[in-house]
Amino acid sequence: MRHLIEITDLSRSEIAALLDLADDMRARPRDYGDTQKGRILATLFFEPSTRTRLSFESAMLTMGGSVLGFSSADASSTSKGESLQDTIRTVACYSDIIAMRHPKEGAPLAAVQKADVPVINAGDGGHNHPTQTLTDLMTIRREKGRLDSLTIGLCGDLKFGRTVHSLIQAMSRYPSVRFVLISPPELRLPDYLIQNLDDAGIPWESHERMEDVIGSLDILYMTRVQRERFFNEADYVRLKDTYVLTPEKMRLAGPDLRVMHPLPRVNEISPQVDDDPRAIYFDQVRNGRYVRMALITKLLEASV
Ligand code: NCD
């Protein structure tokens, strides 16, 4: 049984094969129109979501499969006190594959112990978000033609942003990648990830001002300050508008910069940037559907 709990569960060659399949699915979606006929995807979302849940559902529906699930913990028996393991074990009786999001770090890993269908982590607290990372890798590869030899700026909430954590783990495996970490001191990348970078000898630098470094980047990955992870509302209010990407700041960047964002955005990218051809976050959204089609296909193939 193959699950996807963190991005390093997939080898580099498996990722390459997945992205090849996703590119083909994006080019010819109708050719895959009944490849999952009769199969059921369950989406168990104990935490809110728009893109991740709907892209999973759209992915399965595009392949002729069906979907069931819930989009908040209140709507499930969790509200009666059922354990996560029991919920997963139950849902595995009704479905062929499960995508789950949970506010607790490590919850998906605990859930797979009793699951006899593939389980996909669709985000666990401030920890990991491997399917957003597959979306990001697909987007970077389509735009830049490669995943190596890139300078990647990550800006905003690097402490709680799970998409950042998974993306760094993924990109760390490609040669000649450099990370430029842009955050206020309070929202710096967790120590364990810094330690991993140092242990692997991967170059990184830390900055507080985006203007100082935007000119040197191939990718600028913007993130939202994660209000729901703060213990203290006053800290959130103080930090939430630290970074706002505007057309003026985009003037400092090179012509080949690509601006990404997992979305949802709050204030961190001005809508005036949306029409800049270097802003690719809505194309990134589109890729999320195809890469999840490819992932569902590969996990189901590996689990028969
Ligand atoms: C992200 C998430 O849920 O971690 N969104 C997403 O899945 N596209 C980022 C965020 O919520 O800020």
PDB file of C-alpha atoms and ligand atoms in Angstrom:
ATOM      1  CA  MET A   1       0.000   0.000   0.000  1.00  0.00           C
ATOM      2  CA  ARG A   2       1.441   3.390  -0.990  1.00  0.00           C
ATOM      3  CA  HIS A   3       0.487   6.529   0.914  1.00  0.00           C
ATOM      4  CA  LEU A   4       1.669  10.128   0.498  1.00  0.00           C
ATOM      5  CA  ILE A   5       2.304  11.636   3.921  1.00  0.00           C
ATOM      6  CA  GLU A   6       5.330  13.769   3.140  1.00  0.00           C
ATOM      7  CA  ILE A   7       6.904  14.716  -0.138  1.00  0.00           C
ATOM      8  CA  THR A   8      10.015  12.607   0.497  1.00  0.00           C
ATOM      9  CA  ASP A   9       7.797   9.491   0.366  1.00  0.00           C
ATOM     10  CA  LEU A  10       8.273   9.903  -3.399  1.00  0.00           C
ATOM     11  CA  SER A  11      11.667   9.460  -5.046  1.00  0.00           C
ATOM     12  CA  ARG A  12      12.905  11.991  -7.563  1.00  0.00           C
ATOM     13  CA  SER A  13      12.230   9.591 -10.414  1.00  0.00           C
ATOM     14  CA  GLU A  14       8.693   8.934  -9.162  1.00  0.00           C
ATOM     15  CA  ILE A  15       8.122  12.687  -9.044  1.00  0.00           C
ATOM     16  CA  ALA A  16       9.430  13.057 -12.600  1.00  0.00           C
ATOM     17  CA  ALA A  17       7.071  10.306 -13.826  1.00  0.00           C
ATOM     18  CA  LEU A  18       4.161  11.901 -11.987  1.00  0.00           C
ATOM     19  CA  LEU A  19       4.831  15.321 -13.489  1.00  0.00           C
ATOM     20  CA  ASP A  20       5.149  13.800 -16.988  1.00  0.00           C
ATOM     21  CA  LEU A  21       1.765  12.151 -16.548  1.00  0.00           C
ATOM     22  CA  ALA A  22       0.253  15.372 -15.140  1.00  0.00           C
ATOM     23  CA  ASP A  23       1.549  17.365 -18.151  1.00  0.00           C
ATOM     24  CA  ASP A  24      -0.070  14.854 -20.484  1.00  0.00           C
ATOM     25  CA  MET A  25      -3.326  14.963 -18.515  1.00  0.00           C
ATOM     26  CA  ARG A  26      -3.343  18.740 -18.761  1.00  0.00           C
ATOM     27  CA  ALA A  27      -2.774  18.565 -22.531  1.00  0.00           C
ATOM     28  CA  ARG A  28      -5.392  15.854 -23.182  1.00  0.00           C
ATOM     29  CA  PRO A  29      -7.779  15.573 -20.205  1.00  0.00           C
ATOM     30  CA  ARG A  30     -10.490  13.844 -22.256  1.00  0.00           C
ATOM     31  CA  ASP A  31      -8.211  10.888 -22.900  1.00  0.00           C
ATOM     32  CA  TYR A  32      -8.390  10.126 -19.191  1.00  0.00           C
ATOM     33  CA  GLY A  33     -12.178  10.622 -18.966  1.00  0.00           C
ATOM     34  CA  ASP A  34     -13.062   7.131 -17.743  1.00  0.00           C
ATOM     35  CA  THR A  35      -9.818   5.817 -16.321  1.00  0.00           C
ATOM     36  CA  GLN A  36     -11.141   5.786 -12.732  1.00  0.00           C
ATOM     37  CA  LYS A  37     -14.715   4.719 -13.481  1.00  0.00           C
ATOM     38  CA  GLY A  38     -16.180   2.854 -10.534  1.00  0.00           C
ATOM     39  CA  ARG A  39     -13.557   4.114  -8.090  1.00  0.00           C
ATOM     40  CA  ILE A  40     -14.362   6.357  -5.126  1.00  0.00           C
ATOM     41  CA  LEU A  41     -12.236   9.096  -3.586  1.00  0.00           C
ATOM     42  CA  ALA A  42     -13.079  10.187  -0.039  1.00  0.00           C
ATOM     43  CA  THR A  43     -12.092  13.732   0.961  1.00  0.00           C
ATOM     44  CA  LEU A  44     -11.975  14.110   4.742  1.00  0.00           C
ATOM     45  CA  PHE A  45     -11.320  17.736   5.595  1.00  0.00           C
ATOM     46  CA  PHE A  46     -11.139  18.491   9.301  1.00  0.00           C
ATOM     47  CA  GLU A  47      -9.852  21.979   8.415  1.00  0.00           C
ATOM     48  CA  PRO A  48     -11.180  24.463   5.814  1.00  0.00           C
ATOM     49  CA  SER A  49     -10.055  24.383   2.202  1.00  0.00           C
ATOM     50  CA  THR A  50     -11.135  25.629  -1.203  1.00  0.00           C
ATOM     51  CA  ARG A  51      -8.470  24.664  -3.736  1.00  0.00           C
ATOM     52  CA  THR A  52      -7.116  21.493  -2.235  1.00  0.00           C
ATOM     53  CA  ARG A  53     -10.451  19.774  -1.611  1.00  0.00           C
ATOM     54  CA  LEU A  54     -12.109  20.935  -4.815  1.00  0.00           C
ATOM     55  CA  SER A  55      -9.061  20.107  -6.932  1.00  0.00           C
ATOM     56  CA  PHE A  56      -9.019  16.574  -5.526  1.00  0.00           C
ATOM     57  CA  GLU A  57     -12.709  16.212  -6.282  1.00  0.00           C
ATOM     58  CA  SER A  58     -12.349  17.753  -9.732  1.00  0.00           C
ATOM     59  CA  ALA A  59      -9.397  15.421 -10.421  1.00  0.00           C
ATOM     60  CA  MET A  60     -11.412  12.301  -9.575  1.00  0.00           C
ATOM     61  CA  LEU A  61     -14.507  13.487 -11.446  1.00  0.00           C
ATOM     62  CA  THR A  62     -12.420  14.314 -14.537  1.00  0.00           C
ATOM     63  CA  MET A  63     -11.287  10.672 -14.588  1.00  0.00           C
ATOM     64  CA  GLY A  64     -14.847   9.340 -14.321  1.00  0.00           C
ATOM     65  CA  GLY A  65     -14.587   8.404 -10.642  1.00  0.00           C
ATOM     66  CA  SER A  66     -16.859   9.481  -7.803  1.00  0.00           C
ATOM     67  CA  VAL A  67     -16.291  11.413  -4.596  1.00  0.00           C
ATOM     68  CA  LEU A  68     -17.720  11.525  -1.107  1.00  0.00           C
ATOM     69  CA  GLY A  69     -16.613  13.133   2.132  1.00  0.00           C
ATOM     70  CA  PHE A  70     -16.983  16.062   4.459  1.00  0.00           C
ATOM     71  CA  SER A  71     -15.532  19.545   4.574  1.00  0.00           C
ATOM     72  CA  SER A  72     -15.506  20.265   8.294  1.00  0.00           C
ATOM     73  CA  ALA A  73     -14.967  18.276  11.474  1.00  0.00           C
ATOM     74  CA  ASP A  74     -18.402  19.418  12.757  1.00  0.00           C
ATOM     75  CA  ALA A  75     -20.034  17.495   9.936  1.00  0.00           C
ATOM     76  CA  SER A  76     -18.448  14.172  10.940  1.00  0.00           C
ATOM     77  CA  SER A  77     -18.609  11.807  13.908  1.00  0.00           C
ATOM     78  CA  THR A  78     -15.445  13.474  15.225  1.00  0.00           C
ATOM     79  CA  SER A  79     -17.934  15.824  16.873  1.00  0.00           C
ATOM     80  CA  LYS A  80     -19.258  12.768  18.786  1.00  0.00           C
ATOM     81  CA  GLY A  81     -15.763  11.916  19.963  1.00  0.00           C
ATOM     82  CA  GLU A  82     -14.750   9.297  17.384  1.00  0.00           C
ATOM     83  CA  SER A  83     -10.979   8.790  17.033  1.00  0.00           C
ATOM     84  CA  LEU A  84      -9.267   9.620  13.766  1.00  0.00           C
ATOM     85  CA  GLN A  85      -8.121   6.029  13.328  1.00  0.00           C
ATOM     86  CA  ASP A  86     -11.688   4.745  13.628  1.00  0.00           C
ATOM     87  CA  THR A  87     -12.958   7.368  11.179  1.00  0.00           C
ATOM     88  CA  ILE A  88     -10.288   6.430   8.614  1.00  0.00           C
ATOM     89  CA  ARG A  89     -10.891   2.720   9.078  1.00  0.00           C
ATOM     90  CA  THR A  90     -14.589   3.295   8.483  1.00  0.00           C
ATOM     91  CA  VAL A  91     -14.168   5.499   5.442  1.00  0.00           C
ATOM     92  CA  ALA A  92     -11.731   2.954   3.955  1.00  0.00           C
ATOM     93  CA  CYS A  93     -14.719   0.548   3.805  1.00  0.00           C
ATOM     94  CA  TYR A  94     -16.590   3.020   1.589  1.00  0.00           C
ATOM     95  CA  SER A  95     -13.829   4.255  -0.703  1.00  0.00           C
ATOM     96  CA  ASP A  96     -10.726   3.278  -2.708  1.00  0.00           C
ATOM     97  CA  ILE A  97      -8.488   6.207  -1.764  1.00  0.00           C
ATOM     98  CA  ILE A  98      -8.596   8.922   0.905  1.00  0.00           C
ATOM     99  CA  ALA A  99      -7.359  12.526   0.909  1.00  0.00           C
ATOM    100  CA  MET A 100      -7.372  14.056   4.382  1.00  0.00           C
ATOM    101  CA  ARG A 101      -6.577  17.436   5.914  1.00  0.00           C
ATOM    102  CA  HIS A 102      -6.202  17.855   9.644  1.00  0.00           C
ATOM    103  CA  PRO A 103      -5.198  20.708  11.979  1.00  0.00           C
ATOM    104  CA  LYS A 104      -2.909  18.425  14.002  1.00  0.00           C
ATOM    105  CA  GLU A 105       0.677  17.875  12.847  1.00  0.00           C
ATOM    106  CA  GLY A 106       1.309  14.172  12.270  1.00  0.00           C
ATOM    107  CA  ALA A 107      -2.399  13.217  12.151  1.00  0.00           C
ATOM    108  CA  PRO A 108      -2.187  11.616   8.667  1.00  0.00           C
ATOM    109  CA  LEU A 109       0.759   9.467   9.728  1.00  0.00           C
ATOM    110  CA  ALA A 110      -1.257   8.186  12.683  1.00  0.00           C
ATOM    111  CA  ALA A 111      -4.259   7.620  10.413  1.00  0.00           C
ATOM    112  CA  VAL A 112      -2.468   5.337   7.936  1.00  0.00           C
ATOM    113  CA  GLN A 113      -1.600   2.752  10.587  1.00  0.00           C
ATOM    114  CA  LYS A 114      -5.080   1.234  10.257  1.00  0.00           C
ATOM    115  CA  ALA A 115      -5.893   2.205   6.670  1.00  0.00           C
ATOM    116  CA  ASP A 116      -6.087  -0.428   3.984  1.00  0.00           C
ATOM    117  CA  VAL A 117      -6.527   2.076   1.149  1.00  0.00           C
ATOM    118  CA  PRO A 118      -3.996   4.750   0.081  1.00  0.00           C
ATOM    119  CA  VAL A 119      -4.106   7.883   2.245  1.00  0.00           C
ATOM    120  CA  ILE A 120      -2.941  11.264   0.961  1.00  0.00           C
ATOM    121  CA  ASN A 121      -1.975  14.055   3.332  1.00  0.00           C
ATOM    122  CA  ALA A 122      -3.793  17.169   2.095  1.00  0.00           C
ATOM    123  CA  GLY A 123      -2.176  19.328   4.813  1.00  0.00           C
ATOM    124  CA  ASP A 124      -1.446  18.650   8.494  1.00  0.00           C
ATOM    125  CA  GLY A 125      -1.381  21.740  10.695  1.00  0.00           C
ATOM    126  CA  GLY A 126       1.759  23.830  10.283  1.00  0.00           C
ATOM    127  CA  HIS A 127       3.730  20.772   9.171  1.00  0.00           C
ATOM    128  CA  ASN A 128       3.485  19.451   5.592  1.00  0.00           C
ATOM    129  CA  HIS A 129       1.474  19.792   2.414  1.00  0.00           C
ATOM    130  CA  PRO A 130       2.933  17.403  -0.167  1.00  0.00           C
ATOM    131  CA  THR A 131       0.238  17.719  -2.847  1.00  0.00           C
ATOM    132  CA  GLN A 132       0.625  21.496  -2.916  1.00  0.00           C
ATOM    133  CA  THR A 133       4.318  20.817  -3.438  1.00  0.00           C
ATOM    134  CA  LEU A 134       3.604  18.526  -6.395  1.00  0.00           C
ATOM    135  CA  THR A 135       1.523  21.378  -7.817  1.00  0.00           C
ATOM    136  CA  ASP A 136       4.414  23.775  -7.210  1.00  0.00           C
ATOM    137  CA  LEU A 137       6.975  21.435  -8.786  1.00  0.00           C
ATOM    138  CA  MET A 138       4.780  20.971 -11.851  1.00  0.00           C
ATOM    139  CA  THR A 139       4.429  24.748 -12.151  1.00  0.00           C
ATOM    140  CA  ILE A 140       8.160  25.425 -11.746  1.00  0.00           C
ATOM    141  CA  ARG A 141       9.109  22.697 -14.219  1.00  0.00           C
ATOM    142  CA  ARG A 142       6.640  23.953 -16.836  1.00  0.00           C
ATOM    143  CA  GLU A 143       7.835  27.550 -16.456  1.00  0.00           C
ATOM    144  CA  LYS A 144      11.565  27.029 -16.101  1.00  0.00           C
ATOM    145  CA  GLY A 145      12.040  23.679 -17.855  1.00  0.00           C
ATOM    146  CA  ARG A 146      13.959  22.330 -14.857  1.00  0.00           C
ATOM    147  CA  LEU A 147      13.933  21.823 -11.101  1.00  0.00           C
ATOM    148  CA  ASP A 148      17.677  22.229 -10.530  1.00  0.00           C
ATOM    149  CA  SER A 149      19.909  25.328 -10.625  1.00  0.00           C
ATOM    150  CA  LEU A 150      17.315  27.758  -9.288  1.00  0.00           C
ATOM    151  CA  THR A 151      17.314  30.542  -6.706  1.00  0.00           C
ATOM    152  CA  ILE A 152      14.059  30.301  -4.834  1.00  0.00           C
ATOM    153  CA  GLY A 153      12.840  33.095  -2.591  1.00  0.00           C
ATOM    154  CA  LEU A 154      10.235  32.170   0.011  1.00  0.00           C
ATOM    155  CA  CYS A 155       8.496  35.114   1.603  1.00  0.00           C
ATOM    156  CA  GLY A 156       6.085  35.591   4.489  1.00  0.00           C
ATOM    157  CA  ASP A 157       5.129  33.067   7.141  1.00  0.00           C
ATOM    158  CA  LEU A 158       7.950  30.552   6.895  1.00  0.00           C
ATOM    159  CA  LYS A 159       7.303  29.328  10.425  1.00  0.00           C
ATOM    160  CA  PHE A 160       3.742  28.042  10.078  1.00  0.00           C
ATOM    161  CA  GLY A 161       3.498  27.815   6.273  1.00  0.00           C
ATOM    162  CA  ARG A 162       3.309  24.077   5.576  1.00  0.00           C
ATOM    163  CA  THR A 163       3.555  24.597   1.814  1.00  0.00           C
ATOM    164  CA  VAL A 164       6.958  26.217   2.374  1.00  0.00           C
ATOM    165  CA  HIS A 165       8.162  23.315   4.513  1.00  0.00           C
ATOM    166  CA  SER A 166       7.255  20.685   1.939  1.00  0.00           C
ATOM    167  CA  LEU A 167       8.582  22.742  -0.978  1.00  0.00           C
ATOM    168  CA  ILE A 168      11.966  23.185   0.717  1.00  0.00           C
ATOM    169  CA  GLN A 169      12.167  19.443   1.435  1.00  0.00           C
ATOM    170  CA  ALA A 170      11.381  18.679  -2.199  1.00  0.00           C
ATOM    171  CA  MET A 171      13.671  21.241  -3.830  1.00  0.00           C
ATOM    172  CA  SER A 172      16.557  20.351  -1.515  1.00  0.00           C
ATOM    173  CA  ARG A 173      16.983  17.153  -3.511  1.00  0.00           C
ATOM    174  CA  TYR A 174      17.856  18.931  -6.795  1.00  0.00           C
ATOM    175  CA  PRO A 175      21.395  20.147  -7.480  1.00  0.00           C
ATOM    176  CA  SER A 176      22.432  23.803  -7.361  1.00  0.00           C
ATOM    177  CA  VAL A 177      19.279  25.067  -5.688  1.00  0.00           C
ATOM    178  CA  ARG A 178      19.633  28.080  -3.351  1.00  0.00           C
ATOM    179  CA  PHE A 179      17.042  29.333  -0.919  1.00  0.00           C
ATOM    180  CA  VAL A 180      16.475  32.990  -0.030  1.00  0.00           C
ATOM    181  CA  LEU A 181      14.313  33.115   3.077  1.00  0.00           C
ATOM    182  CA  ILE A 182      12.419  36.386   3.552  1.00  0.00           C
ATOM    183  CA  SER A 183      10.476  36.805   6.790  1.00  0.00           C
ATOM    184  CA  PRO A 184      10.254  38.846   9.970  1.00  0.00           C
ATOM    185  CA  PRO A 185      12.350  37.291  12.790  1.00  0.00           C
ATOM    186  CA  GLU A 186       9.189  35.920  14.459  1.00  0.00           C
ATOM    187  CA  LEU A 187       8.172  33.938  11.380  1.00  0.00           C
ATOM    188  CA  ARG A 188      11.499  32.373  10.435  1.00  0.00           C
ATOM    189  CA  LEU A 189      11.756  28.830   9.111  1.00  0.00           C
ATOM    190  CA  PRO A 190      11.690  26.216  11.922  1.00  0.00           C
ATOM    191  CA  ASP A 191      15.102  25.126  13.213  1.00  0.00           C
ATOM    192  CA  TYR A 192      14.731  21.517  12.083  1.00  0.00           C
ATOM    193  CA  LEU A 193      14.457  22.640   8.466  1.00  0.00           C
ATOM    194  CA  ILE A 194      17.436  25.001   8.774  1.00  0.00           C
ATOM    195  CA  GLN A 195      19.365  22.118  10.280  1.00  0.00           C
ATOM    196  CA  ASN A 196      18.427  19.869   7.339  1.00  0.00           C
ATOM    197  CA  LEU A 197      19.678  22.504   4.881  1.00  0.00           C
ATOM    198  CA  ASP A 198      22.944  22.885   6.757  1.00  0.00           C
ATOM    199  CA  ASP A 199      23.457  19.123   7.061  1.00  0.00           C
ATOM    200  CA  ALA A 200      22.970  18.731   3.317  1.00  0.00           C
ATOM    201  CA  GLY A 201      25.261  21.701   2.536  1.00  0.00           C
ATOM    202  CA  ILE A 202      22.488  23.563   0.694  1.00  0.00           C
ATOM    203  CA  PRO A 203      23.055  27.317   0.463  1.00  0.00           C
ATOM    204  CA  TRP A 204      20.462  29.584   2.073  1.00  0.00           C
ATOM    205  CA  GLU A 205      20.318  33.150   3.275  1.00  0.00           C
ATOM    206  CA  SER A 206      17.857  35.001   5.438  1.00  0.00           C
ATOM    207  CA  HIS A 207      16.517  38.534   4.847  1.00  0.00           C
ATOM    208  CA  GLU A 208      13.842  40.794   6.236  1.00  0.00           C
ATOM    209  CA  ARG A 209      13.309  43.065   3.230  1.00  0.00           C
ATOM    210  CA  MET A 210      12.009  41.643  -0.026  1.00  0.00           C
ATOM    211  CA  GLU A 211      13.279  44.699  -1.948  1.00  0.00           C
ATOM    212  CA  ASP A 212      16.883  43.782  -1.115  1.00  0.00           C
ATOM    213  CA  VAL A 213      16.758  40.414  -2.865  1.00  0.00           C
ATOM    214  CA  ILE A 214      13.903  40.308  -5.367  1.00  0.00           C
ATOM    215  CA  GLY A 215      16.300  41.145  -8.221  1.00  0.00           C
ATOM    216  CA  SER A 216      18.293  37.949  -7.674  1.00  0.00           C
ATOM    217  CA  LEU A 217      15.438  35.427  -7.711  1.00  0.00           C
ATOM    218  CA  ASP A 218      14.182  32.904 -10.273  1.00  0.00           C
ATOM    219  CA  ILE A 219      11.067  32.144  -8.213  1.00  0.00           C
ATOM    220  CA  LEU A 220       9.362  34.265  -5.555  1.00  0.00           C
ATOM    221  CA  TYR A 221       7.027  32.064  -3.489  1.00  0.00           C
ATOM    222  CA  MET A 222       4.711  34.330  -1.504  1.00  0.00           C
ATOM    223  CA  THR A 223       2.705  33.043   1.461  1.00  0.00           C
ATOM    224  CA  ARG A 224      -0.119  34.169   3.703  1.00  0.00           C
ATOM    225  CA  VAL A 225       0.493  34.843   7.390  1.00  0.00           C
ATOM    226  CA  GLN A 226      -1.303  31.859   8.946  1.00  0.00           C
ATOM    227  CA  ARG A 227      -3.750  33.518  11.329  1.00  0.00           C
ATOM    228  CA  GLU A 228      -5.178  30.190  12.552  1.00  0.00           C
ATOM    229  CA  ARG A 229      -1.775  29.025  13.861  1.00  0.00           C
ATOM    230  CA  PHE A 230      -1.090  32.027  16.108  1.00  0.00           C
ATOM    231  CA  PHE A 231      -1.646  31.734  19.838  1.00  0.00           C
ATOM    232  CA  ASN A 232      -2.085  35.451  20.165  1.00  0.00           C
ATOM    233  CA  GLU A 233      -4.240  37.658  17.906  1.00  0.00           C
ATOM    234  CA  ALA A 234      -2.114  40.755  18.645  1.00  0.00           C
ATOM    235  CA  ASP A 235       0.967  39.052  17.166  1.00  0.00           C
ATOM    236  CA  TYR A 236      -0.985  38.172  14.057  1.00  0.00           C
ATOM    237  CA  VAL A 237      -2.245  41.736  13.633  1.00  0.00           C
ATOM    238  CA  ARG A 238       1.276  43.118  14.073  1.00  0.00           C
ATOM    239  CA  LEU A 239       2.790  40.771  11.472  1.00  0.00           C
ATOM    240  CA  LYS A 240       0.052  40.243   8.913  1.00  0.00           C
ATOM    241  CA  ASP A 241       0.941  43.114   6.576  1.00  0.00           C
ATOM    242  CA  THR A 242       4.728  42.826   6.764  1.00  0.00           C
ATOM    243  CA  TYR A 243       4.950  42.058   3.040  1.00  0.00           C
ATOM    244  CA  VAL A 244       2.835  43.354   0.219  1.00  0.00           C
ATOM    245  CA  LEU A 245       4.039  42.662  -3.299  1.00  0.00           C
ATOM    246  CA  THR A 246       3.157  45.658  -5.484  1.00  0.00           C
ATOM    247  CA  PRO A 247       3.868  46.709  -9.094  1.00  0.00           C
ATOM    248  CA  GLU A 248       6.600  49.030  -7.706  1.00  0.00           C
ATOM    249  CA  LYS A 249       8.418  46.104  -6.121  1.00  0.00           C
ATOM    250  CA  MET A 250       7.964  44.031  -9.278  1.00  0.00           C
ATOM    251  CA  ARG A 251       9.960  46.732 -11.104  1.00  0.00           C
ATOM    252  CA  LEU A 252      13.010  45.689  -9.078  1.00  0.00           C
ATOM    253  CA  ALA A 253      12.728  42.085 -10.333  1.00  0.00           C
ATOM    254  CA  GLY A 254      14.174  40.567 -13.486  1.00  0.00           C
ATOM    255  CA  PRO A 255      12.130  39.596 -16.571  1.00  0.00           C
ATOM    256  CA  ASP A 256      12.419  35.879 -15.811  1.00  0.00           C
ATOM    257  CA  LEU A 257      11.161  36.018 -12.225  1.00  0.00           C
ATOM    258  CA  ARG A 258       8.040  33.939 -11.624  1.00  0.00           C
ATOM    259  CA  VAL A 259       5.753  34.805  -8.701  1.00  0.00           C
ATOM    260  CA  MET A 260       3.937  31.890  -7.096  1.00  0.00           C
ATOM    261  CA  HIS A 261       1.512  31.606  -4.173  1.00  0.00           C
ATOM    262  CA  PRO A 262      -0.349  28.522  -2.924  1.00  0.00           C
ATOM    263  CA  LEU A 263      -3.372  30.798  -2.277  1.00  0.00           C
ATOM    264  CA  PRO A 264      -5.555  31.935  -0.588  1.00  0.00           C
ATOM    265  CA  ARG A 265      -3.964  35.364  -0.526  1.00  0.00           C
ATOM    266  CA  VAL A 266      -5.015  38.013   1.917  1.00  0.00           C
ATOM    267  CA  ASN A 267      -3.005  41.237   1.445  1.00  0.00           C
ATOM    268  CA  GLU A 268       0.419  39.942   0.509  1.00  0.00           C
ATOM    269  CA  ILE A 269       0.042  40.338  -3.257  1.00  0.00           C
ATOM    270  CA  SER A 270      -1.683  43.429  -4.588  1.00  0.00           C
ATOM    271  CA  PRO A 271      -4.334  42.476  -7.211  1.00  0.00           C
ATOM    272  CA  GLN A 272      -2.564  44.934  -9.517  1.00  0.00           C
ATOM    273  CA  VAL A 273       0.250  42.387  -9.825  1.00  0.00           C
ATOM    274  CA  ASP A 274      -2.148  39.764 -11.252  1.00  0.00           C
ATOM    275  CA  ASP A 275      -1.835  41.032 -14.829  1.00  0.00           C
ATOM    276  CA  ASP A 276       1.962  40.987 -14.767  1.00  0.00           C
ATOM    277  CA  PRO A 277       3.010  38.054 -16.998  1.00  0.00           C
ATOM    278  CA  ARG A 278       5.493  37.030 -14.297  1.00  0.00           C
ATOM    279  CA  ALA A 279       2.598  36.322 -11.881  1.00  0.00           C
ATOM    280  CA  ILE A 280       1.686  32.660 -12.382  1.00  0.00           C
ATOM    281  CA  TYR A 281      -0.351  31.793  -9.293  1.00  0.00           C
ATOM    282  CA  PHE A 282      -3.578  31.175 -11.148  1.00  0.00           C
ATOM    283  CA  ASP A 283      -1.861  28.873 -13.609  1.00  0.00           C
ATOM    284  CA  GLN A 284      -0.430  27.150 -10.525  1.00  0.00           C
ATOM    285  CA  VAL A 285      -4.035  26.585  -9.363  1.00  0.00           C
ATOM    286  CA  ARG A 286      -4.860  24.958 -12.702  1.00  0.00           C
ATOM    287  CA  ASN A 287      -1.924  22.551 -12.388  1.00  0.00           C
ATOM    288  CA  GLY A 288      -3.252  21.382  -9.007  1.00  0.00           C
ATOM    289  CA  ARG A 289      -6.077  19.514 -10.692  1.00  0.00           C
ATOM    290  CA  TYR A 290      -3.858  17.593 -13.137  1.00  0.00           C
ATOM    291  CA  VAL A 291      -1.120  16.728 -10.704  1.00  0.00           C
ATOM    292  CA  ARG A 292      -3.747  15.279  -8.333  1.00  0.00           C
ATOM    293  CA  MET A 293      -5.200  13.253 -11.223  1.00  0.00           C
ATOM    294  CA  ALA A 294      -1.722  11.839 -11.791  1.00  0.00           C
ATOM    295  CA  LEU A 295      -1.186  11.173  -8.081  1.00  0.00           C
ATOM    296  CA  ILE A 296      -4.522   9.363  -7.619  1.00  0.00           C
ATOM    297  CA  THR A 297      -3.761   7.257 -10.713  1.00  0.00           C
ATOM    298  CA  LYS A 298      -0.269   6.271  -9.545  1.00  0.00           C
ATOM    299  CA  LEU A 299      -1.297   5.491  -5.967  1.00  0.00           C
ATOM    300  CA  LEU A 300      -4.219   3.350  -7.098  1.00  0.00           C
ATOM    301  CA  GLU A 301      -1.954   1.498  -9.556  1.00  0.00           C
ATOM    302  CA  ALA A 302       0.562   0.825  -6.799  1.00  0.00           C
ATOM    303  CA  SER A 303      -2.122  -0.473  -4.423  1.00  0.00           C
ATOM    304  CA  VAL A 304      -3.914  -3.171  -6.426  1.00  0.00           C
TER     305      VAL A 304
HETATM  306  C1  NCD B   1      -2.303  26.488   1.716  1.00  0.00           C
HETATM  307  C2  NCD B   1      -2.579  25.580   2.905  1.00  0.00           C
HETATM  308  O1  NCD B   1      -3.720  25.183   3.129  1.00  0.00           O
HETATM  309  O2  NCD B   1      -1.607  25.286   3.561  1.00  0.00           O
HETATM  310  N1  NCD B   1      -3.353  26.564   0.794  1.00  0.00           N
HETATM  311  C3  NCD B   1      -3.510  25.590  -0.128  1.00  0.00           C
HETATM  312  O3  NCD B   1      -3.616  24.423   0.170  1.00  0.00           O
HETATM  313  N2  NCD B   1      -3.508  25.971  -1.427  1.00  0.00           N
HETATM  314  C4  NCD B   1      -1.767  27.792   2.103  1.00  0.00           C
HETATM  315  C5  NCD B   1      -2.562  28.668   3.033  1.00  0.00           C
HETATM  316  O4  NCD B   1      -3.611  28.268   3.555  1.00  0.00           O
HETATM  317  O5  NCD B   1      -2.119  29.787   3.250  1.00  0.00           O
END
